[in-house]
CSV table of C-alpha atoms in Angstrom, one decimal:
chain,number,residue,atom,x,y,z
A,1,ASN,CA,-0.4,-0.1,0.1
A,2,LEU,CA,3.1,2.4,-0.3
A,3,ILE,CA,3.2,4.2,-4.2
A,4,LEU,CA,6.5,5.7,-5.2
A,5,THR,CA,6.2,8.8,-5.8
A,6,ALA,CA,9.6,10.6,-6.5
A,7,LEU,CA,13.4,9.2,-7.0
A,8,LYS,CA,15.6,12.1,-6.9
A,9,ARG,CA,19.1,13.6,-6.5
A,10,SER,CA,19.5,15.2,-2.8
A,11,GLU,CA,20.0,18.7,-2.4
A,12,GLU,CA,21.3,18.2,1.2
A,13,ALA,CA,23.8,14.9,1.0
A,14,ALA,CA,26.2,14.8,-1.7
A,15,ASN,CA,26.0,11.6,-2.9
A,16,GLY,CA,22.3,10.9,-1.5
A,17,TRP,CA,19.1,9.7,-3.5
A,18,VAL,CA,15.9,11.0,-2.0
A,19,LEU,CA,13.2,8.2,-2.3
A,20,ARG,CA,9.5,9.5,-1.5
A,21,TRP,CA,6.3,7.6,-1.1
A,22,TYR,CA,2.7,7.3,0.1
A,23,GLU,CA,0.4,5.3,1.9
A,24,CYS,CA,-2.3,4.7,-0.7
A,25,HIS,CA,-4.8,2.7,1.1
A,26,GLY,CA,-5.7,4.8,3.9
A,27,GLU,CA,-4.2,2.3,6.5
A,28,THR,CA,-1.2,2.1,8.7
A,29,ALA,CA,1.7,1.5,6.4
A,30,ILE,CA,3.6,-1.6,6.7
A,31,ALA,CA,7.8,-1.3,6.3
A,32,PRO,CA,9.0,-1.0,2.9
A,33,ASP,CA,10.2,-4.0,1.4
A,34,TRP,CA,14.0,-2.7,-0.3
A,35,LYS,CA,13.9,-5.9,-2.4
A,36,ALA,CA,11.3,-4.7,-4.3
A,37,ILE,CA,12.9,-1.5,-5.7
A,38,GLY,CA,14.7,-4.2,-8.0
A,39,GLN,CA,17.7,-3.2,-10.1
A,40,LEU,CA,17.9,0.5,-7.9
A,41,ALA,CA,19.1,-1.9,-5.1
A,42,ASN,CA,22.3,-2.3,-7.1
A,43,TYR,CA,23.3,1.7,-7.0
A,44,LEU,CA,21.6,2.4,-3.7
A,45,ASP,CA,22.8,1.3,-0.4
A,46,VAL,CA,19.6,0.5,1.2
A,47,ALA,CA,20.8,-0.6,4.5
A,48,ASN,CA,22.3,3.2,5.3
A,49,ALA,CA,18.5,5.0,4.4
A,50,GLN,CA,17.9,7.9,6.8
A,51,PRO,CA,14.5,9.6,7.1
A,52,VAL,CA,13.8,12.5,6.1
A,53,ASN,CA,11.2,15.4,5.8
A,54,LEU,CA,9.7,17.1,2.6
A,55,LEU,CA,12.8,19.5,3.0
A,56,GLU,CA,15.2,16.5,3.3
A,57,GLN,CA,16.0,17.3,7.4
A,58,PRO,CA,16.4,14.3,9.4
A,59,GLU,CA,12.9,12.3,10.7
A,60,THR,CA,13.1,9.8,13.2
A,61,ASN,CA,10.0,7.9,11.6
A,62,PRO,CA,10.6,6.4,7.7
A,63,LEU,CA,6.9,5.3,7.6
A,64,PRO,CA,3.3,7.3,7.1
A,65,GLU,CA,2.4,6.9,10.5
A,66,ARG,CA,-1.6,7.9,9.6
A,67,PRO,CA,-3.3,6.8,6.1
A,68,TRP,CA,-2.1,8.9,3.3
A,69,ALA,CA,0.8,10.2,4.9
A,70,ILE,CA,4.0,11.2,2.9
A,71,ALA,CA,7.5,10.1,3.9
A,72,SER,CA,11.0,10.5,2.4
A,73,VAL,CA,14.1,8.8,2.6
A,74,ILE,CA,18.0,9.5,1.7
A,75,ILE,CA,19.8,6.7,0.6
A,76,PRO,CA,23.8,6.7,-0.2
A,77,ALA,CA,24.8,5.7,-3.9
A,78,ARG,CA,26.8,2.6,-3.3
A,79,SER,CA,30.5,3.7,-4.1
A,80,HIS,CA,30.8,1.5,-6.8
A,81,VAL,CA,29.2,3.5,-9.0
């Protein structure tokens, strides 16, 4: 029930990418399955994903806590890219 809405270079983290999604079923979201991002996992270090707000400032919870909420994470690029 999470819809990816953005994948963009971070404006705050030099080697980071921002993934942004929202909860689409009006329910509490479950943790994202990082394996589901497919080939992106070859280029992004998902183990070091950091939750951020829409301004790319640090957040404590990477998941939408309520229905329809938006969530974002900064994920560093793997060094071999």
